[in-house]
Coordinates of C-alpha atoms and ligand atoms in Angstrom, one line a residue:
M1250 CA -0.4 -102.7 45.5
D1251 CA 1.6 -100.2 47.3
I1252 CA 2.9 -96.9 46.0
E1253 CA 6.6 -98.1 45.8
E1254 CA 5.6 -101.1 43.7
L1255 CA 3.7 -98.9 41.3
K1256 CA 6.6 -96.6 41.0
G1257 CA 8.8 -99.6 40.2
Q1258 CA 6.3 -100.5 37.4
V1259 CA 6.2 -97.1 35.8
S1260 CA 10.0 -97.0 35.9
G1261 CA 10.0 -100.3 34.3
E1262 CA 7.7 -99.0 31.5
I1263 CA 10.3 -96.3 30.7
D1264 CA 13.1 -98.9 30.6
A1265 CA 11.0 -101.1 28.3
R1266 CA 10.7 -98.1 25.9
R1267 CA 14.4 -97.1 26.1
H1268 CA 14.9 -97.8 22.4
Q1269 CA 11.8 -96.1 21.2
L1270 CA 12.4 -93.0 23.3
S1271 CA 16.0 -92.6 22.4
E1272 CA 15.1 -93.1 18.7
L1273 CA 12.4 -90.4 18.9
S1274 CA 14.8 -88.1 20.7
L1275 CA 17.6 -88.7 18.1
K1276 CA 15.2 -88.3 15.2
I1277 CA 14.2 -84.8 16.4
H1278 CA 17.8 -84.0 17.1
S1279 CA 18.7 -84.8 13.5
N1280 CA 15.8 -82.9 12.1
P1281 CA 16.1 -79.5 13.9
E1282 CA 13.2 -77.2 13.3
L1283 CA 12.8 -73.5 14.4
G1284 CA 10.1 -72.2 16.5
F1285 CA 6.5 -72.6 15.0
Q1286 CA 8.0 -74.7 12.1
E1287 CA 8.3 -77.8 14.3
V1288 CA 6.0 -79.8 12.0
K1289 CA 8.0 -83.1 12.0
A1290 CA 8.6 -83.1 15.7
A1291 CA 5.0 -82.3 16.6
T1292 CA 3.7 -85.0 14.2
W1293 CA 6.0 -87.6 15.6
L1294 CA 5.3 -86.9 19.2
A1295 CA 1.6 -86.8 18.8
Q1296 CA 1.7 -90.0 16.8
Y1297 CA 3.6 -91.7 19.5
L1298 CA 1.1 -90.7 22.2
E1299 CA -1.9 -91.7 19.9
E1300 CA -0.4 -95.2 19.3
N1301 CA -0.2 -95.5 23.1
G1302 CA -3.8 -94.8 23.8
F1303 CA -3.8 -91.0 24.2
S1304 CA -6.5 -88.9 22.6
I1305 CA -4.9 -86.1 20.6
E1306 CA -5.9 -82.6 19.7
R1307 CA -3.5 -81.1 17.1
G1308 CA -3.0 -77.4 16.4
I1309 CA -4.4 -76.2 19.7
C1310 CA -4.5 -72.5 20.6
E1311 CA -4.4 -71.7 16.9
L1312 CA -0.8 -72.8 16.8
P1313 CA -0.3 -75.5 14.1
T1314 CA 2.7 -77.1 15.9
A1315 CA 1.0 -77.2 19.4
F1316 CA -0.8 -80.3 20.5
R1317 CA -2.5 -81.9 23.5
G1318 CA -2.6 -85.5 24.3
S1319 CA -4.9 -86.7 27.1
Y1320 CA -5.3 -90.0 29.0
G1321 CA -7.8 -90.5 31.7
Q1322 CA -10.3 -87.9 33.0
G1323 CA -11.2 -85.8 36.0
K1324 CA -9.0 -84.6 38.8
P1325 CA -6.2 -84.1 39.3
A1326 CA -5.3 -82.9 35.7
I1327 CA -1.6 -83.1 35.5
A1328 CA 0.2 -81.6 32.6
I1329 CA 3.7 -82.6 31.4
L1330 CA 5.0 -80.1 28.9
A1331 CA 7.1 -80.9 25.8
E1332 CA 9.4 -78.5 24.0
Y1333 CA 10.8 -79.4 20.6
D1334 CA 12.2 -76.3 18.9
A1335 CA 15.8 -75.9 17.9
L1336 CA 18.1 -72.8 17.6
P1337 CA 19.1 -71.1 14.3
N1338 CA 22.5 -72.6 13.1
L1339 CA 23.0 -74.6 16.3
G1340 CA 20.4 -77.1 16.0
H1341 CA 19.3 -78.8 19.3
A1342 CA 21.9 -76.9 21.4
C1343 CA 19.2 -76.4 24.2
G1344 CA 18.4 -80.2 24.2
H1345 CA 14.6 -79.7 23.5
N1346 CA 14.7 -83.0 21.7
L1347 CA 15.3 -84.6 25.1
I1348 CA 12.5 -82.6 26.7
A1349 CA 10.1 -83.9 24.1
A1350 CA 11.0 -87.6 24.5
T1351 CA 11.0 -87.2 28.3
A1352 CA 7.5 -85.8 28.2
V1353 CA 5.9 -88.5 26.0
G1354 CA 7.8 -91.2 27.8
A1355 CA 6.6 -89.9 31.3
G1356 CA 3.1 -89.7 29.8
V1357 CA 2.9 -93.2 28.5
A1358 CA 4.4 -94.6 31.7
S1359 CA 1.9 -92.5 33.9
K1360 CA -1.0 -94.4 32.3
L1361 CA -0.4 -97.2 34.9
A1362 CA -1.0 -94.7 37.8
I1363 CA -4.1 -93.2 36.1
D1364 CA -5.6 -96.7 35.6
R1365 CA -5.0 -97.5 39.2
F1366 CA -6.1 -94.2 40.9
G1367 CA -7.9 -92.1 38.3
G1368 CA -7.1 -88.6 37.2
N1369 CA -6.0 -87.2 34.0
I1370 CA -2.5 -87.0 32.4
L1371 CA -2.0 -84.3 29.7
I1372 CA 1.0 -84.0 27.5
I1373 CA 1.1 -80.5 26.1
G1374 CA 3.2 -79.8 23.1
T1375 CA 4.5 -76.2 23.5
P1376 CA 6.3 -74.9 20.3
S1377 CA 8.8 -72.1 20.0
E1378 CA 10.2 -71.7 23.5
E1379 CA 13.3 -70.0 22.2
L1380 CA 12.0 -67.5 19.7
N1381 CA 8.3 -66.7 20.4
G1382 CA 7.5 -67.7 23.9
G1383 CA 4.9 -70.3 22.7
K1384 CA 3.8 -71.1 26.3
A1385 CA 3.1 -67.5 27.0
I1386 CA 0.8 -67.4 24.0
M1387 CA -0.8 -70.7 24.9
A1388 CA -1.3 -69.5 28.5
D1389 CA -3.1 -66.4 27.2
R1390 CA -5.3 -68.6 25.0
G1391 CA -6.4 -70.8 27.9
A1392 CA -4.3 -74.0 27.4
F1393 CA -3.7 -74.2 31.2
D1394 CA -7.2 -73.2 32.3
N1395 CA -8.2 -76.7 33.5
V1396 CA -4.9 -77.9 34.5
D1397 CA -4.1 -78.5 38.2
M1398 CA -0.2 -78.5 37.9
A1399 CA 2.4 -78.4 35.2
M1400 CA 5.8 -80.1 35.0
M1401 CA 8.7 -80.3 32.6
V1402 CA 12.4 -81.2 32.9
H1403 CA 15.2 -79.3 31.0
P1404 CA 18.6 -80.6 30.2
A1405 CA 21.5 -78.9 31.8
T1406 CA 24.8 -79.5 33.5
H1407 CA 23.4 -80.2 37.0
D1408 CA 20.6 -82.1 38.4
T1409 CA 18.4 -79.5 40.1
A1410 CA 14.9 -79.3 41.6
T1411 CA 14.3 -75.7 40.8
T1412 CA 15.2 -73.2 38.2
E1413 CA 15.7 -69.4 38.5
A1414 CA 14.3 -67.6 35.5
L1415 CA 13.8 -63.9 34.9
A1416 CA 11.1 -61.8 33.6
C1417 CA 12.2 -60.8 30.0
L1418 CA 11.0 -58.5 27.3
A1419 CA 12.4 -57.7 23.9
L1420 CA 12.8 -54.2 22.4
E1421 CA 13.3 -53.5 18.7
V1422 CA 14.7 -50.2 17.8
E1423 CA 15.4 -48.2 14.7
F1424 CA 17.1 -45.0 14.0
F1425 CA 16.4 -43.0 10.9
G1426 CA 19.1 -40.5 9.9
K1427 CA 20.1 -39.0 6.6
A1428 CA 22.5 -40.4 3.9
A1429 CA 25.3 -38.2 2.5
H1430 CA 28.8 -38.7 1.2
A1431 CA 30.8 -39.6 4.3
A1432 CA 33.9 -37.7 3.1
A1433 CA 32.7 -35.0 0.7
R1434 CA 29.6 -33.8 2.5
P1435 CA 29.6 -35.3 6.1
E1436 CA 27.9 -32.1 7.4
A1437 CA 24.8 -32.9 5.3
G1438 CA 24.3 -36.3 6.9
I1439 CA 22.6 -37.6 10.1
N1440 CA 24.4 -40.8 11.3
A1441 CA 21.9 -43.4 12.4
L1442 CA 24.7 -45.8 13.3
E1443 CA 26.2 -43.3 15.7
A1444 CA 22.9 -43.0 17.3
M1445 CA 22.9 -46.8 17.9
L1446 CA 26.5 -46.8 19.2
Q1447 CA 25.7 -44.0 21.7
S1448 CA 22.7 -46.1 22.8
F1449 CA 25.0 -49.0 23.6
A1450 CA 27.3 -46.6 25.5
A1451 CA 24.4 -45.3 27.5
I1452 CA 23.2 -48.7 28.3
N1453 CA 26.7 -49.8 29.4
S1454 CA 26.7 -46.9 31.8
L1455 CA 23.2 -47.7 33.0
R1456 CA 24.3 -51.3 33.7
Q1457 CA 26.6 -50.2 36.5
H1458 CA 23.6 -49.0 38.5
I1459 CA 20.9 -51.7 38.1
K1460 CA 20.0 -54.4 40.5
D1461 CA 21.7 -57.9 40.6
K1462 CA 20.3 -60.4 38.2
A1463 CA 18.9 -57.7 35.9
R1464 CA 20.3 -58.0 32.4
I1465 CA 20.3 -55.8 29.3
H1466 CA 22.0 -57.1 26.1
G1467 CA 21.4 -56.5 22.4
I1468 CA 22.7 -56.8 18.9
I1469 CA 22.9 -54.5 15.9
T1470 CA 20.9 -55.9 12.9
D1471 CA 21.6 -53.0 10.6
G1472 CA 24.6 -50.7 10.8
G1473 CA 24.7 -49.2 7.3
E1474 CA 25.5 -50.4 3.8
V1475 CA 28.9 -49.0 2.7
A1476 CA 31.6 -47.1 4.6
N1477 CA 31.5 -44.1 2.3
V1478 CA 27.9 -43.2 2.9
V1479 CA 26.6 -41.8 6.3
P1480 CA 24.3 -44.6 7.4
A1481 CA 20.7 -43.3 7.1
H1482 CA 19.3 -46.4 9.0
S1483 CA 20.3 -48.5 11.9
A1484 CA 18.4 -51.2 13.7
G1485 CA 18.9 -53.4 16.8
I1486 CA 17.2 -55.9 19.0
F1487 CA 17.7 -55.9 22.8
L1488 CA 16.4 -58.0 25.6
V1489 CA 15.7 -56.6 29.1
R1490 CA 15.5 -58.9 32.0
A1491 CA 14.8 -58.6 35.7
E1492 CA 14.0 -60.7 38.8
D1493 CA 10.4 -59.5 39.0
D1494 CA 7.8 -57.8 37.0
N1495 CA 7.9 -54.5 38.9
Y1496 CA 11.6 -54.0 38.3
L1497 CA 11.3 -54.9 34.7
D1498 CA 8.8 -52.1 34.3
E1499 CA 11.1 -49.7 36.0
L1500 CA 14.1 -50.9 33.9
K1501 CA 12.0 -50.6 30.6
E1502 CA 11.8 -46.9 31.1
K1503 CA 15.5 -46.4 31.9
V1504 CA 16.5 -48.5 28.9
L1505 CA 14.2 -46.5 26.6
N1506 CA 15.7 -43.3 27.8
C1507 CA 19.1 -44.4 26.6
F1508 CA 17.7 -44.6 23.1
I1509 CA 15.8 -41.3 23.4
G1510 CA 18.9 -39.6 24.6
A1511 CA 20.9 -40.9 21.7
A1512 CA 18.3 -39.8 19.2
T1513 CA 18.4 -36.2 20.7
A1514 CA 22.1 -36.2 20.6
S1515 CA 22.5 -37.4 17.0
G1516 CA 19.4 -35.8 15.5
A1517 CA 18.3 -39.2 14.2
R1518 CA 14.6 -40.2 14.6
L1519 CA 13.8 -43.1 16.9
E1520 CA 11.2 -45.8 16.4
Y1521 CA 10.9 -48.6 18.9
R1522 CA 8.5 -51.6 19.6
W1523 CA 8.4 -53.6 22.7
G1524 CA 7.9 -57.4 22.0
D1525 CA 4.4 -58.9 22.0
V1526 CA 5.3 -61.6 24.4
R1527 CA 6.6 -61.0 27.9
Y1528 CA 8.3 -63.9 29.7
A1529 CA 7.2 -64.0 33.3
P1530 CA 9.7 -64.9 36.2
L1531 CA 9.5 -68.6 37.2
R1532 CA 7.7 -69.5 40.4
N1533 CA 8.9 -72.9 41.6
N1534 CA 6.4 -75.0 43.6
L1535 CA 8.5 -76.5 46.3
T1536 CA 6.1 -79.2 47.2
L1537 CA 6.3 -80.6 43.7
A1538 CA 10.0 -79.9 43.6
Q1539 CA 10.4 -82.1 46.7
L1540 CA 8.5 -84.9 45.3
F1541 CA 10.5 -84.8 42.1
T1542 CA 13.8 -84.7 44.1
Q1543 CA 12.9 -87.8 46.1
N1544 CA 12.0 -89.6 42.9
M1545 CA 15.3 -88.6 41.1
Q1546 CA 17.3 -89.6 44.2
S1547 CA 15.7 -93.1 44.3
L1548 CA 17.2 -93.5 40.8
G1549 CA 20.6 -92.7 42.3
R1550 CA 20.9 -89.2 41.0
K1551 CA 22.1 -86.3 43.3
V1552 CA 19.7 -83.5 43.1
E1553 CA 20.5 -80.0 44.3
L1554 CA 17.8 -77.5 45.1
S1555 CA 19.2 -74.8 42.7
D1556 CA 22.1 -74.4 40.2
P1557 CA 25.3 -74.1 42.1
N1558 CA 26.6 -71.9 39.2
K1559 CA 23.7 -69.5 39.8
G1560 CA 23.0 -69.5 36.1
F1561 CA 19.7 -68.1 35.0
G1562 CA 18.0 -67.0 31.9
S1563 CA 14.3 -66.8 31.1
T1564 CA 11.7 -69.3 30.0
D1565 CA 8.1 -69.2 28.9
M1566 CA 7.5 -71.8 31.6
G1567 CA 7.5 -68.8 33.8
N1568 CA 4.2 -67.7 32.4
V1569 CA 2.7 -71.2 33.0
S1570 CA 4.0 -71.1 36.6
Q1571 CA 2.1 -67.8 37.3
L1572 CA -1.2 -69.7 36.5
V1573 CA -0.7 -73.1 38.0
P1574 CA 1.7 -74.8 40.4
S1575 CA 4.8 -75.7 38.3
I1576 CA 8.2 -77.2 38.4
H1577 CA 11.0 -76.9 35.8
P1578 CA 13.8 -79.0 37.2
S1579 CA 17.1 -79.6 35.4
V1580 CA 18.7 -82.9 34.5
A1581 CA 22.4 -83.1 33.8
I1582 CA 23.5 -84.3 30.4
A1583 CA 26.9 -82.6 30.1
P1584 CA 29.9 -81.7 32.3
R1585 CA 29.5 -78.3 34.1
E1586 CA 31.9 -76.4 31.9
V1587 CA 29.7 -77.0 28.8
A1588 CA 27.5 -74.0 28.1
S1589 CA 23.9 -74.3 27.0
H1590 CA 23.3 -73.0 23.4
S1591 CA 26.7 -74.1 22.4
P1592 CA 27.7 -76.8 19.7
Q1593 CA 29.1 -79.0 22.6
F1594 CA 25.7 -78.9 24.3
A1595 CA 24.1 -79.8 21.0
S1596 CA 26.4 -82.9 20.9
A1597 CA 25.5 -83.8 24.5
A1598 CA 21.8 -83.7 23.5
A1599 CA 22.5 -86.7 21.2
S1600 CA 24.9 -88.5 23.6
E1601 CA 24.6 -91.4 25.9
A1602 CA 24.5 -89.1 28.9
G1603 CA 21.6 -87.3 27.2
I1604 CA 19.6 -90.5 26.7
Q1605 CA 20.3 -91.5 30.3
G1606 CA 19.0 -88.0 31.4
L1607 CA 16.0 -88.4 29.3
L1608 CA 15.1 -91.8 30.8
D1609 CA 15.7 -90.7 34.5
A1610 CA 13.8 -87.5 34.0
A1611 CA 10.8 -89.5 32.5
K1612 CA 10.9 -92.0 35.3
A1613 CA 11.1 -89.3 38.0
L1614 CA 8.1 -87.4 36.4
A1615 CA 6.0 -90.5 36.1
M1616 CA 6.8 -91.4 39.7
T1617 CA 5.8 -87.9 40.7
V1618 CA 2.5 -88.5 38.9
V1619 CA 2.0 -91.6 41.0
D1620 CA 2.6 -89.6 44.2
L1621 CA 0.0 -87.0 43.0
V1622 CA -2.8 -89.3 41.9
A1623 CA -2.3 -91.6 44.9
N1624 CA -2.3 -88.9 47.6
P1625 CA -5.1 -86.3 47.3
E1626 CA -3.6 -84.6 50.4
I1627 CA -0.4 -83.8 48.5
V1628 CA -2.4 -82.2 45.7
I1629 CA -4.0 -80.0 48.3
K1630 CA -0.6 -79.1 49.7
V1631 CA 0.7 -78.2 46.2
K1632 CA -2.3 -75.9 45.6
Q1633 CA -2.1 -74.3 49.2
E1634 CA 1.6 -73.5 48.6
F1635 CA 0.7 -71.9 45.3
E1636 CA -2.2 -69.8 46.8
Q1637 CA 0.0 -68.6 49.7
N1638 CA 2.8 -67.4 47.5
K1639 CA 0.6 -65.5 45.0
Ligands
ZN1038 ZN1 17.4 -72.4 25.2
ZN1039 ZN1 15.7 -74.6 26.5

């Protein structure tokens, strides 16, 4: 049997499961669960894989809602990653329900390629992409140690082969001042809210003089209790992002100085804590990206190399991509004016276009698995590119 015929068969497997996969995706969509609480989604996904011949380990890496499904053995060990966490108040406004169904669909269809050529397909359930960087934790705990390459597809407004994602770190800050009657004894108070507002002003000034693509943004989570008391406490959470790790380190210091300066100016005491999880920038393996592109194009989709809108955020897939050759392409499920993390995008994640994106992405992933297991020389090329760009 030739490769194209096998690709037609794996693609046919996805079509045959259209109803099951869309049901699974819609079920997760209508039961949104926040990061590390994705009990239902993880259970349904692992169960689907188990019913289809995968061996399952639940709660891997000491994370109750992480899992690993495995079919076949030996090399290459190809991981397809599933995300399934939702956003507070917005539900599946990042479309992770589609990522989940895409991953298990691609995994089950890939069995045909594994049966024919050998190798190992792994479907790795990676919780809490949005809030905790689950993959970064799993990467530290060895989840990708014996993996040769990792792939996932994220819903978006364009079909792209690569994704640009920034290094990112969170900063929690608190100012401690002194309460006093805001009118009768203002001179007795130290205003913790003013310290926070000055920090924002300093960061706004800093922003004029940072590199392109770097980002600093934050919110105030405590700004006082009542207007007639000088706020004795303020708190905020900020995210600092940069194109590479070195610049992120440089920026960290500059951002922190904004808070230190505000503390000095106001007399409030500063306490801060950098986040435990640092999102790494995403390294796109272009050899893998090219295979994925060709397979998507064979389904009649137009795939661009990168997002023409030049949009970028951060993803914990970045941390995986530092360890093993990886791709994180996008599949269009909504018109280009629809923003991710919006109610409109949440609707798109349950739409007909969403299901079509799921099916096409699953087909292209499974066809890419065919390319990899059938052509050991491509696996070598994927790894060479990874080593050369280290
Ligand atoms: Zn998101
Ligand atoms: Zn997402």
